[in-house]
C-alpha cells in the first residue's frame, strides 16, 4: 500500500483502533478513512446536507484542537476536514463522535460522498420543497445498506429544492431538481453522462417526491450490478453510463421499480430540458447570494451568511459561532458547498447583536469581501501534486486587493495547484492554475490565468506563466477594467469576460 492510500480507523468495538490499515482500497477520506497528506493526516467528516448542531461543532472543534492543527476546513461538498493530525484519534473518541451523529452509523459506507442540498433548505423564501427530509432518508438508507460500500467513493447525489440559493449547477452524479408542473412539485432526474466535468444531463423523467428514494435505490443497484466492487478503482457512474448508454441503464432501473418512469400519458420519456428552463435562476446567480443578512420564508426570522476565508475556521471561532447559533438561532450551523456557513432562524430583534458577535469573532458577513468568493485547494503545504502554495497566495492576493479596490458584487477567484481542481469543480470567474517555471534565474511558482466560461476546462486562457510576484497587480488591473467597462452593475465578472475579446481583457 502506497503512502497516499487511505487508512481506516475502526470503531471501538473492533479493538484499540488507532490508524488500522484497511486491507482493501483507496477511497475518499472519511471519519473512519483518514488520508496521509503533506501536512499530516487528514480526516473528513461527512455532514449530510451540511447541517451541524452546536454540540457536534464543539466535539469537532475539540478534535481539531487535541489532534489536529486547531482549525477545521469546510469543503466544497459541505464536509468538515480536520488536518495536520499527528497522532491517531482514539477509537473511543470515534465511537463518541458516531454516537453524536457524526460520520455514518455504519463505518463501511462512511467514505461515500456527502449528500448535497441547498444550505437554505427549509428557509429559502422561493424554494418549492424542503429537501432536508430527502437528505436524511437517503443518508439513513446508505447506513442501513452495507452493500453500498461497493459504490465509488465519488458517487454523488444532490437534491435541489428550486430556491434562490440553488445547488443544481454543482457537479454531481445524480441530481433531483424540484420543478413546478401544474401547481404540483415534482423532481426532474439528471445524471452525469458524457464528458467529465459537465453538469448532469436531464433524463426527461419527472418524479413525484415519494418516488425519489426508490429511484435512487434502483439507480445504485444497477450501478452495483455492473461494477466489479473488488477492483481497486471503482467505475464512476459517468463511465458506466457512457459505456452502457442511458437508455439501457434506465431500462434496468425500471425493472426494479413498481411504477413507470415513462410519462404516463405518452409512454415516452419527457423531453429533456436544460436546467435553466426549469428555474428562474440564471447561470451563476445564487452562488454567493447567501452571504450577508437575508429574510427567511418564516416571517420575522433571518439567516446570516458568514465569510470563511478559504473555508477555514479556527476551532475557537467554530465554538463561538456554535454558541451564537444556540443563543440566538435554532442551535445549528449550515455549511455551504461554497465553503462558508450560515446561522439561521435569528429573530429580527437579535440580528444586530449577532452581527456584532460575529465581528468580535474576527469574521465578516459581507458579500463584497474579496474573500467571500475566494477558493483555493490545499496547495503544496497539504498536497504533493501542487505546483504552488495556493492558500498563502490566495490570502496574500486578498490582502493586496482589499486595500486597493472595493467590489460591489462577488468575484469568484479560484486557485488550483494542479489541473485536478479539487477545491472547485464548476467554472469560476477567474481561475489561477499553479505552475512551476524558470524565471529570474531559478524555478518559481506562478499561474496560468483563465476567465469565464468556455469549452476549455478552466475557461479562456488570457495569460501564461505569471509569477506570483506579478499576479496581484495583474488581477487588480483585470478587476479595474471590469468595473469601468461592464454594461451595468449587475453584470458579473464572468458575464463581462464572456462577451469580451481576449485583447480587451488584456488591456
Ligand atoms: S487540485 Fe491538485 S494540487 Fe490541489 S489539492 Fe487537488 S490534487 Fe492537490
Short mmCIF file of C-alpha atoms and ligand atoms in Angstrom, two decimals:
data_model
loop_
_atom_site.label_atom_id
_atom_site.label_comp_id
_atom_site.label_asym_id
_atom_site.label_seq_id
_atom_site.Cartn_x
_atom_site.Cartn_y
_atom_site.Cartn_z
CA UNK A 1 0.00 0.00 0.00
CA UNK A 2 1.46 3.32 -1.01
CA UNK A 3 1.74 6.16 1.45
CA UNK A 4 -1.02 8.01 -0.42
CA UNK A 5 -3.62 5.36 0.32
CA UNK A 6 -6.23 5.71 2.99
CA UNK A 7 -6.19 4.18 6.42
CA UNK A 8 -9.32 3.03 8.12
CA UNK A 9 -9.93 3.78 11.77
CA UNK A 10 -12.10 1.05 13.19
CA UNK A 11 -14.79 1.82 15.74
CA UNK A 12 -14.11 0.91 19.38
CA UNK A 13 -15.88 -2.42 19.13
CA UNK A 14 -13.11 -3.57 16.78
CA UNK A 15 -10.36 -3.08 19.35
CA UNK A 16 -7.96 -0.33 20.32
CA UNK A 17 -8.15 1.08 16.84
CA UNK A 18 -5.58 3.70 16.08
CA UNK A 19 -4.76 4.01 12.38
CA UNK A 20 -5.51 0.44 11.46
CA UNK A 21 -4.65 -0.24 7.86
CA UNK A 22 -7.56 -1.05 5.64
CA UNK A 23 -6.51 -4.05 3.61
CA UNK A 24 -8.76 -3.04 0.75
CA UNK A 25 -8.96 0.02 -1.36
CA UNK A 26 -8.12 3.61 -1.76
CA UNK A 27 -11.18 5.70 -1.04
CA UNK A 28 -12.01 9.32 -0.36
CA UNK A 29 -11.21 10.38 3.19
CA UNK A 30 -13.87 9.99 5.85
CA UNK A 31 -14.06 9.96 9.62
CA UNK A 32 -13.02 6.29 9.51
CA UNK A 33 -10.81 6.59 6.43
CA UNK A 34 -8.10 9.07 7.22
CA UNK A 35 -5.63 10.03 4.49
CA UNK A 36 -1.99 11.00 4.81
CA UNK A 37 -1.36 14.47 3.36
CA UNK A 38 1.81 16.53 3.13
CA UNK A 39 0.88 18.39 6.33
CA UNK A 40 -0.16 15.34 8.38
CA UNK A 41 -3.17 13.05 8.47
CA UNK A 42 -6.45 14.35 7.08
CA UNK A 43 -9.84 13.32 8.46
CA UNK A 44 -13.03 14.28 6.65
CA UNK A 45 -16.35 14.26 8.45
CA UNK A 46 -19.50 13.89 6.36
CA UNK A 47 -22.19 16.37 7.32
CA UNK A 48 -25.24 15.33 5.25
CA UNK A 49 -26.87 18.45 3.86
CA UNK A 50 -24.22 20.50 5.72
CA UNK A 51 -26.38 20.92 8.83
CA UNK A 52 -24.46 20.54 12.08
CA UNK A 53 -25.57 21.06 15.69
CA UNK A 54 -23.89 23.18 18.36
CA UNK A 55 -22.83 20.05 20.27
CA UNK A 56 -21.37 18.46 17.15
CA UNK A 57 -19.44 21.68 16.40
CA UNK A 58 -17.91 21.61 19.87
CA UNK A 59 -16.95 17.95 19.52
CA UNK A 60 -15.20 18.53 16.18
CA UNK A 61 -13.50 21.71 17.39
CA UNK A 62 -12.16 19.71 20.37
CA UNK A 63 -10.78 17.07 17.99
CA UNK A 64 -9.13 19.79 15.88
CA UNK A 65 -7.51 21.24 19.00
CA UNK A 66 -6.46 17.95 20.54
CA UNK A 67 -5.33 16.03 17.46
CA UNK A 68 -5.08 18.46 14.54
CA UNK A 69 -3.94 21.92 13.61
CA UNK A 70 -6.52 23.75 15.76
CA UNK A 71 -8.78 24.62 12.81
CA UNK A 72 -11.34 23.00 10.52
CA UNK A 73 -11.90 23.44 6.79
CA UNK A 74 -15.32 23.45 5.13
CA UNK A 75 -15.08 21.56 1.82
CA UNK A 76 -16.90 22.09 -1.47
CA UNK A 77 -19.40 19.36 -0.52
CA UNK A 78 -20.06 20.97 2.88
CA UNK A 79 -17.99 18.38 4.75
CA UNK A 80 -15.63 19.34 7.55
CA UNK A 81 -11.96 18.45 7.41
CA UNK A 82 -9.53 18.25 10.28
CA UNK A 83 -5.93 18.49 9.02
CA UNK A 84 -2.45 18.15 10.44
CA UNK A 85 -3.41 15.18 12.62
CA UNK A 86 -0.16 13.83 14.04
CA UNK A 87 -1.35 11.02 16.30
CA UNK A 88 -4.23 8.65 15.61
CA UNK A 89 -7.62 9.53 17.01
CA UNK A 90 -8.52 7.10 19.78
CA UNK A 91 -11.24 4.61 18.81
CA UNK A 92 -13.30 5.58 21.87
CA UNK A 93 -13.34 9.17 20.63
CA UNK A 94 -14.54 8.00 17.21
CA UNK A 95 -17.27 5.95 18.82
CA UNK A 96 -18.34 9.03 20.77
CA UNK A 97 -18.50 11.06 17.55
CA UNK A 98 -20.61 8.34 15.95
CA UNK A 99 -22.99 8.42 18.91
CA UNK A 100 -23.30 12.17 18.41
CA UNK A 101 -24.46 11.52 14.84
CA UNK A 102 -21.15 12.40 13.18
CA UNK A 103 -19.93 10.06 10.48
CA UNK A 104 -22.13 7.25 9.31
CA UNK A 105 -23.64 4.79 11.83
CA UNK A 106 -22.07 2.22 9.61
CA UNK A 107 -18.37 2.90 9.09
CA UNK A 108 -18.12 0.82 5.87
CA UNK A 109 -20.15 3.44 3.99
CA UNK A 110 -18.61 6.49 5.62
CA UNK A 111 -16.36 7.21 2.64
CA UNK A 112 -19.29 7.84 0.24
CA UNK A 113 -19.56 11.44 -0.86
CA UNK A 114 -21.56 13.81 1.25
CA UNK A 115 -25.18 14.32 0.17
CA UNK A 116 -25.60 17.82 -1.20
CA UNK A 117 -28.53 20.17 -0.88
CA UNK A 118 -29.03 23.91 -0.67
CA UNK A 119 -27.82 25.36 2.63
CA UNK A 120 -31.09 27.30 2.76
CA UNK A 121 -33.31 24.20 2.54
CA UNK A 122 -36.43 24.81 4.58
CA UNK A 123 -35.80 28.55 5.00
CA UNK A 124 -35.44 29.75 1.39
CA UNK A 125 -38.32 32.14 0.55
CA UNK A 126 -38.65 30.79 -3.00
CA UNK A 127 -37.96 27.07 -2.66
CA UNK A 128 -40.58 24.68 -3.98
CA UNK A 129 -39.91 21.97 -1.44
CA UNK A 130 -37.81 21.46 1.69
CA UNK A 131 -35.15 18.93 0.69
CA UNK A 132 -33.83 18.16 4.19
CA UNK A 133 -36.05 15.06 4.62
CA UNK A 134 -34.71 13.64 1.34
CA UNK A 135 -31.14 14.05 2.54
CA UNK A 136 -31.96 12.39 5.85
CA UNK A 137 -33.81 9.50 4.21
CA UNK A 138 -31.00 8.81 1.76
CA UNK A 139 -28.38 9.02 4.49
CA UNK A 140 -30.35 6.51 6.58
CA UNK A 141 -30.75 4.27 3.54
CA UNK A 142 -26.99 4.28 2.93
CA UNK A 143 -26.27 3.43 6.57
CA UNK A 144 -28.81 0.57 6.50
CA UNK A 145 -27.38 -0.97 3.33
CA UNK A 146 -23.73 -2.05 3.79
CA UNK A 147 -23.72 -3.32 0.17
CA UNK A 148 -23.49 0.34 -0.83
CA UNK A 149 -19.89 0.30 0.40
CA UNK A 150 -19.29 -1.02 -3.14
CA UNK A 151 -20.20 2.37 -4.61
CA UNK A 152 -17.43 4.53 -5.95
CA UNK A 153 -16.35 6.95 -3.22
CA UNK A 154 -17.12 9.67 -5.75
CA UNK A 155 -20.75 8.56 -6.16
CA UNK A 156 -22.51 11.85 -5.53
CA UNK A 157 -26.15 12.75 -5.01
CA UNK A 158 -27.79 16.17 -4.83
CA UNK A 159 -31.33 17.38 -4.08
CA UNK A 160 -32.22 20.89 -5.24
CA UNK A 161 -35.43 22.41 -3.88
CA UNK A 162 -35.70 25.13 -6.55
CA UNK A 163 -34.94 28.04 -4.21
CA UNK A 164 -32.91 31.24 -4.63
CA UNK A 165 -29.77 29.56 -3.30
CA UNK A 166 -29.57 26.70 -5.72
CA UNK A 167 -27.07 23.84 -6.00
CA UNK A 168 -28.36 22.28 -9.21
CA UNK A 169 -25.36 23.57 -11.18
CA UNK A 170 -22.83 21.79 -8.92
CA UNK A 171 -21.23 18.66 -10.35
CA UNK A 172 -23.00 15.56 -9.10
CA UNK A 173 -23.56 12.07 -10.49
CA UNK A 174 -27.26 12.20 -9.71
CA UNK A 175 -29.37 15.32 -9.30
CA UNK A 176 -33.03 15.61 -8.32
CA UNK A 177 -34.13 19.14 -9.21
CA UNK A 178 -37.53 20.35 -7.98
CA UNK A 179 -39.87 21.83 -10.59
CA UNK A 180 -43.45 23.01 -10.57
CA UNK A 181 -45.83 21.32 -13.02
CA UNK A 182 -49.49 22.39 -12.93
CA UNK A 183 -49.04 23.67 -9.37
CA UNK A 184 -47.60 20.35 -8.15
CA UNK A 185 -43.98 19.83 -7.15
CA UNK A 186 -42.00 17.16 -8.98
CA UNK A 187 -38.33 16.35 -9.29
CA UNK A 188 -36.57 16.06 -12.61
CA UNK A 189 -33.87 13.42 -12.74
CA UNK A 190 -30.42 14.41 -14.03
CA UNK A 191 -27.50 12.00 -14.46
CA UNK A 192 -23.85 12.66 -15.11
CA UNK A 193 -23.04 11.42 -18.61
CA UNK A 194 -20.77 12.44 -21.49
CA UNK A 195 -17.58 14.41 -20.97
CA UNK A 196 -16.11 14.62 -17.49
CA UNK A 197 -16.73 17.93 -15.74
CA UNK A 198 -20.05 18.65 -17.49
CA UNK A 199 -23.18 19.33 -15.41
CA UNK A 200 -25.53 16.33 -15.20
CA UNK A 201 -27.98 15.83 -18.10
CA UNK A 202 -31.75 15.79 -17.93
CA UNK A 203 -33.10 12.26 -18.37
CA UNK A 204 -36.57 13.53 -19.25
CA UNK A 205 -38.03 11.82 -16.19
CA UNK A 206 -40.43 13.54 -13.83
CA UNK A 207 -40.79 12.01 -10.37
CA UNK A 208 -43.14 12.66 -7.50
CA UNK A 209 -41.32 13.40 -4.23
CA UNK A 210 -42.24 9.91 -2.96
CA UNK A 211 -40.65 8.24 -5.97
CA UNK A 212 -37.19 9.80 -5.47
CA UNK A 213 -35.83 7.40 -2.87
CA UNK A 214 -36.93 4.17 -4.66
CA UNK A 215 -35.45 5.53 -7.90
CA UNK A 216 -32.20 6.41 -6.15
CA UNK A 217 -32.04 2.93 -4.61
CA UNK A 218 -32.65 1.35 -8.04
CA UNK A 219 -30.02 3.59 -9.67
CA UNK A 220 -27.43 2.39 -7.13
CA UNK A 221 -28.49 -1.27 -7.53
CA UNK A 222 -27.96 -1.14 -11.27
CA UNK A 223 -24.62 0.59 -10.78
CA UNK A 224 -23.50 -2.16 -8.37
CA UNK A 225 -24.74 -4.89 -10.72
CA UNK A 226 -22.38 -3.58 -13.39
CA UNK A 227 -19.39 -2.80 -11.19
CA UNK A 228 -16.63 -5.10 -10.03
CA UNK A 229 -16.52 -3.98 -6.41
CA UNK A 230 -13.30 -5.90 -5.81
CA UNK A 231 -11.49 -3.59 -8.21
CA UNK A 232 -9.21 -1.11 -6.57
CA UNK A 233 -10.57 1.66 -8.76
CA UNK A 234 -14.34 1.63 -8.98
CA UNK A 235 -16.12 2.88 -12.06
CA UNK A 236 -17.57 6.34 -11.94
CA UNK A 237 -21.29 6.42 -12.72
CA UNK A 238 -20.47 8.61 -15.72
CA UNK A 239 -18.12 5.94 -17.12
CA UNK A 240 -20.78 3.27 -16.75
CA UNK A 241 -23.44 5.43 -18.42
CA UNK A 242 -21.06 6.26 -21.25
CA UNK A 243 -20.45 2.56 -21.99
CA UNK A 244 -23.88 1.14 -21.21
CA UNK A 245 -25.92 4.07 -22.53
CA UNK A 246 -28.54 5.97 -20.55
CA UNK A 247 -31.48 4.21 -22.19
CA UNK A 248 -30.19 0.73 -21.28
CA UNK A 249 -29.28 1.84 -17.79
CA UNK A 250 -32.73 3.34 -17.20
CA UNK A 251 -34.44 0.23 -18.56
CA UNK A 252 -32.67 -1.81 -15.90
CA UNK A 253 -33.66 0.75 -13.29
CA UNK A 254 -37.25 0.48 -14.49
CA UNK A 255 -37.23 -3.31 -13.98
CA UNK A 256 -36.60 -2.72 -10.27
CA UNK A 257 -39.46 -0.25 -9.78
CA UNK A 258 -43.18 -0.79 -9.19
CA UNK A 259 -44.12 2.42 -11.08
CA UNK A 260 -43.32 3.62 -14.61
CA UNK A 261 -40.50 6.06 -15.20
CA UNK A 262 -42.02 6.99 -18.52
CA UNK A 263 -44.63 9.67 -18.92
CA UNK A 264 -48.00 8.09 -18.08
CA UNK A 265 -49.85 9.74 -20.97
CA UNK A 266 -47.39 9.45 -23.83
CA UNK A 267 -45.50 6.32 -22.76
CA UNK A 268 -42.28 8.18 -23.62
CA UNK A 269 -39.63 9.91 -21.63
CA UNK A 270 -40.33 13.61 -21.22
CA UNK A 271 -38.34 15.85 -23.50
CA UNK A 272 -35.01 16.54 -21.85
CA UNK A 273 -34.63 20.21 -20.99
CA UNK A 274 -31.65 22.24 -19.91
CA UNK A 275 -31.64 23.06 -16.22
CA UNK A 276 -32.32 26.75 -16.62
CA UNK A 277 -35.65 26.07 -18.35
CA UNK A 278 -36.93 24.89 -15.00
CA UNK A 279 -35.72 27.72 -12.91
CA UNK A 280 -35.90 31.47 -12.92
CA UNK A 281 -32.27 31.42 -11.88
CA UNK A 282 -29.66 32.35 -14.44
CA UNK A 283 -26.33 30.54 -14.58
CA UNK A 284 -24.02 31.91 -11.91
CA UNK A 285 -26.82 33.52 -9.95
CA UNK A 286 -27.39 32.29 -6.44
CA UNK A 287 -23.74 31.35 -5.99
CA UNK A 288 -22.82 33.83 -3.29
CA UNK A 289 -26.19 35.41 -2.61
CA UNK A 290 -26.38 33.65 0.72
CA UNK A 291 -23.60 35.81 2.21
CA UNK A 292 -24.96 38.65 4.36
CA UNK A 293 -28.30 39.08 6.13
CA UNK A 294 -31.43 37.63 4.50
CA UNK A 295 -35.08 37.16 5.43
CA UNK A 296 -36.26 33.57 5.67
CA UNK A 297 -39.53 32.17 4.43
CA UNK A 298 -40.53 32.14 8.12
CA UNK A 299 -41.75 35.65 8.84
CA UNK A 300 -39.61 37.62 11.31
CA UNK A 301 -36.66 35.21 11.07
CA UNK A 302 -33.35 35.89 9.31
CA UNK A 303 -30.26 33.98 8.34
CA UNK A 304 -26.74 35.37 8.14
CA UNK A 305 -24.22 34.02 5.66
CA UNK A 306 -20.70 34.29 7.04
CA UNK A 307 -17.48 34.54 5.01
CA UNK A 308 -14.86 31.95 5.96
CA UNK A 309 -11.52 32.87 4.39
CA UNK A 310 -10.71 29.87 2.15
CA UNK A 311 -13.25 27.80 4.08
CA UNK A 312 -11.13 27.85 7.23
CA UNK A 313 -12.44 28.30 10.74
CA UNK A 314 -10.29 28.38 13.85
CA UNK A 315 -11.61 25.99 16.47
CA UNK A 316 -12.36 28.91 18.84
CA UNK A 317 -14.36 30.63 16.08
CA UNK A 318 -16.25 27.42 15.43
CA UNK A 319 -17.19 27.12 19.08
CA UNK A 320 -18.11 30.81 19.16
CA UNK A 321 -20.41 30.51 16.13
CA UNK A 322 -21.96 27.34 17.54
CA UNK A 323 -22.71 29.21 20.77
CA UNK A 324 -24.26 32.08 18.79
CA UNK A 325 -26.49 29.59 16.95
CA UNK A 326 -27.59 28.12 20.28
CA UNK A 327 -28.18 31.51 21.89
CA UNK A 328 -29.95 33.35 19.05
CA UNK A 329 -30.93 30.72 16.47
CA UNK A 330 -32.05 27.13 16.33
CA UNK A 331 -28.76 25.62 17.52
CA UNK A 332 -27.42 24.61 14.12
CA UNK A 333 -24.89 25.89 11.63
CA UNK A 334 -25.39 25.26 7.93
CA UNK A 335 -22.23 24.58 5.96
CA UNK A 336 -22.34 25.51 2.28
CA UNK A 337 -20.73 23.99 -0.84
CA UNK A 338 -19.13 27.43 -1.32
CA UNK A 339 -17.02 26.76 1.77
CA UNK A 340 -18.68 29.16 4.16
CA UNK A 341 -21.65 28.88 6.52
CA UNK A 342 -24.98 30.25 7.69
CA UNK A 343 -26.55 30.82 11.08
CA UNK A 344 -30.32 30.54 10.63
CA UNK A 345 -33.55 31.26 12.48
CA UNK A 346 -32.46 34.52 14.10
CA UNK A 347 -35.40 36.69 15.26
CA UNK A 348 -35.20 40.19 13.77
CA UNK A 349 -34.58 41.89 17.12
CA UNK A 350 -31.35 39.90 17.59
CA UNK A 351 -29.82 40.41 14.16
CA UNK A 352 -27.71 43.43 15.21
CA UNK A 353 -26.39 41.60 18.28
CA UNK A 354 -25.44 38.57 16.19
CA UNK A 355 -23.64 40.81 13.67
CA UNK A 356 -21.56 42.38 16.46
CA UNK A 357 -20.70 39.00 17.91
CA UNK A 358 -19.66 37.64 14.51
CA UNK A 359 -17.33 40.64 14.10
CA UNK A 360 -15.99 40.01 17.62
CA UNK A 361 -15.00 36.50 16.47
CA UNK A 362 -12.93 38.09 13.69
CA UNK A 363 -15.35 37.07 10.93
CA UNK A 364 -17.27 39.01 8.29
CA UNK A 365 -20.63 38.64 6.53
CA UNK A 366 -20.23 40.98 3.57
CA UNK A 367 -20.65 39.58 0.03
CA UNK A 368 -18.32 42.28 -1.26
CA UNK A 369 -15.50 41.00 0.93
CA UNK A 370 -12.98 39.73 -1.64
CA UNK A 371 -12.62 36.56 0.46
CA UNK A 372 -16.34 35.75 0.15
CA UNK A 373 -15.79 34.07 -3.23
CA UNK A 374 -12.10 33.21 -2.97
CA UNK A 375 -11.34 29.50 -3.28
CA UNK A 376 -8.05 27.59 -3.06
CA UNK A 377 -7.14 23.91 -2.89
CA UNK A 378 -4.71 22.61 -0.27
CA UNK A 379 -1.69 23.80 -2.21
CA UNK A 380 1.84 22.46 -1.75
CA UNK A 381 1.66 22.66 2.05
CA UNK A 382 -1.00 19.93 2.06
CA UNK A 383 -0.77 18.20 -1.31
CA UNK A 384 2.29 16.78 -3.06
CA UNK A 385 0.70 17.37 -6.50
CA UNK A 386 0.54 21.12 -6.09
CA UNK A 387 2.91 23.36 -8.01
CA UNK A 388 2.24 26.33 -5.75
CA UNK A 389 1.33 27.43 -2.25
CA UNK A 390 -2.22 28.23 -3.32
CA UNK A 391 -3.68 29.04 0.09
CA UNK A 392 -0.96 31.51 1.10
CA UNK A 393 -1.06 33.08 -2.35
CA UNK A 394 -4.85 33.44 -2.26
CA UNK A 395 -4.77 35.14 1.13
CA UNK A 396 -1.91 37.42 0.06
CA UNK A 397 -3.88 38.38 -3.08
CA UNK A 398 -6.98 39.14 -1.00
CA UNK A 399 -4.99 41.34 1.37
CA UNK A 400 -3.43 43.20 -1.56
CA UNK A 401 -6.80 43.79 -3.27
CA UNK A 402 -8.65 44.75 -0.07
CA UNK A 403 -6.51 47.86 0.31
CA UNK A 404 -6.81 48.91 -3.33
CA UNK A 405 -10.32 48.31 -4.63
CA UNK A 406 -13.87 47.74 -3.48
CA UNK A 407 -16.10 45.17 -5.09
CA UNK A 408 -19.84 45.67 -5.29
CA UNK A 409 -20.59 42.05 -6.19
CA UNK A 410 -18.66 38.85 -5.52
CA UNK A 411 -15.95 37.78 -7.98
CA UNK A 412 -15.14 34.07 -7.71
CA UNK A 413 -11.35 33.61 -7.89
CA UNK A 414 -10.16 30.01 -7.77
CA UNK A 415 -6.54 28.98 -7.10
CA UNK A 416 -5.77 25.41 -8.12
CA UNK A 417 -2.41 23.75 -7.52
CA UNK A 418 -2.88 21.36 -10.46
CA UNK A 419 -5.42 20.50 -13.17
CA UNK A 420 -7.39 18.24 -10.85
CA UNK A 421 -9.22 21.23 -9.47
CA UNK A 422 -10.28 19.65 -6.15
CA UNK A 423 -11.46 22.84 -4.49
CA UNK A 424 -13.99 23.83 -7.16
CA UNK A 425 -15.22 21.64 -9.97
CA UNK A 426 -17.52 24.22 -11.51
CA UNK A 427 -16.28 27.19 -13.56
CA UNK A 428 -15.15 30.29 -11.73
CA UNK A 429 -14.88 33.93 -12.78
CA UNK A 430 -11.08 33.79 -12.65
CA UNK A 431 -9.11 30.54 -12.40
CA UNK A 432 -5.44 30.59 -11.46
CA UNK A 433 -3.74 27.31 -12.31
CA UNK A 434 -0.46 26.76 -10.47
CA UNK A 435 2.69 26.06 -12.49
CA UNK A 436 6.44 25.97 -11.86
CA UNK A 437 8.74 27.50 -14.43
CA UNK A 438 12.12 29.09 -14.86
CA UNK A 439 12.33 32.80 -14.20
CA UNK A 440 14.78 35.16 -12.56
CA UNK A 441 17.49 32.51 -12.72
CA UNK A 442 15.58 29.84 -10.82
CA UNK A 443 12.37 27.82 -10.62
CA UNK A 444 9.48 29.98 -9.44
CA UNK A 445 5.83 29.43 -8.51
CA UNK A 446 3.34 31.08 -10.78
CA UNK A 447 0.00 30.75 -12.55
CA UNK A 448 -1.79 30.49 -15.86
CA UNK A 449 -4.79 32.84 -15.78
CA UNK A 450 -8.22 31.83 -17.16
CA UNK A 451 -11.51 33.73 -17.19
CA UNK A 452 -15.20 32.99 -17.62
CA UNK A 453 -16.82 30.14 -19.42
CA UNK A 454 -15.68 28.24 -22.48
CA UNK A 455 -15.35 24.70 -23.74
CA UNK A 456 -11.93 24.55 -22.08
CA UNK A 457 -11.90 23.16 -18.57
CA UNK A 458 -10.90 26.37 -16.80
CA UNK A 459 -12.35 28.98 -19.17
CA UNK A 460 -10.43 31.15 -21.61
CA UNK A 461 -6.71 31.41 -21.02
CA UNK A 462 -5.60 35.03 -21.09
CA UNK A 463 -2.14 34.90 -19.51
CA UNK A 464 0.51 32.23 -19.06
CA UNK A 465 3.41 31.88 -16.66
CA UNK A 466 2.62 34.83 -14.41
CA UNK A 467 4.90 34.76 -11.37
CA UNK A 468 3.19 35.17 -8.03
CA UNK A 469 5.04 38.46 -7.57
CA UNK A 470 3.35 39.83 -10.70
CA UNK A 471 -0.06 38.31 -10.03
CA UNK A 472 -1.70 40.73 -7.52
CA UNK A 473 -1.18 43.82 -9.72
CA UNK A 474 -2.42 41.89 -12.76
CA UNK A 475 -5.63 40.79 -11.04
CA UNK A 476 -6.14 44.31 -9.73
CA UNK A 477 -5.96 45.63 -13.31
CA UNK A 478 -8.38 42.98 -14.55
CA UNK A 479 -10.91 43.86 -11.86
CA UNK A 480 -10.45 47.57 -12.56
CA UNK A 481 -11.13 47.07 -16.28
CA UNK A 482 -14.21 45.02 -15.39
CA UNK A 483 -15.54 47.72 -13.07
CA UNK A 484 -15.21 50.54 -15.60
CA UNK A 485 -16.25 48.59 -18.72
CA UNK A 486 -19.10 46.39 -17.58
CA UNK A 487 -22.52 47.11 -19.06
CA UNK A 488 -24.15 47.71 -15.69
CA UNK A 489 -23.52 46.94 -12.01
CA UNK A 490 -25.44 43.67 -12.35
CA UNK A 491 -23.12 42.28 -14.99
CA UNK A 492 -20.95 39.70 -13.25
CA UNK A 493 -17.27 39.34 -13.96
CA UNK A 494 -17.98 36.03 -15.70
CA UNK A 495 -20.63 37.59 -17.97
CA UNK A 496 -18.36 40.53 -18.71
CA UNK A 497 -15.40 38.35 -19.61
CA UNK A 498 -17.53 36.03 -21.75
CA UNK A 499 -18.60 38.89 -24.02
CA UNK A 500 -15.14 40.48 -24.30
CA UNK A 501 -12.36 39.66 -26.73
CA UNK A 502 -9.16 38.41 -25.14
CA UNK A 503 -7.33 41.58 -26.22
CA UNK A 504 -9.88 43.70 -24.37
CA UNK A 505 -9.42 41.63 -21.24
CA UNK A 506 -5.66 42.01 -21.51
CA UNK A 507 -5.80 45.80 -21.52
S1 LIG B 1 -6.15 20.43 -7.11
FE1 LIG B 1 -4.28 19.26 -7.38
S2 LIG B 1 -2.83 20.33 -6.10
FE2 LIG B 1 -4.84 20.99 -5.42
S3 LIG B 1 -5.37 19.60 -3.75
FE3 LIG B 1 -6.20 18.72 -5.65
S4 LIG B 1 -4.64 17.31 -6.36
FE4 LIG B 1 -3.67 18.67 -4.87
#
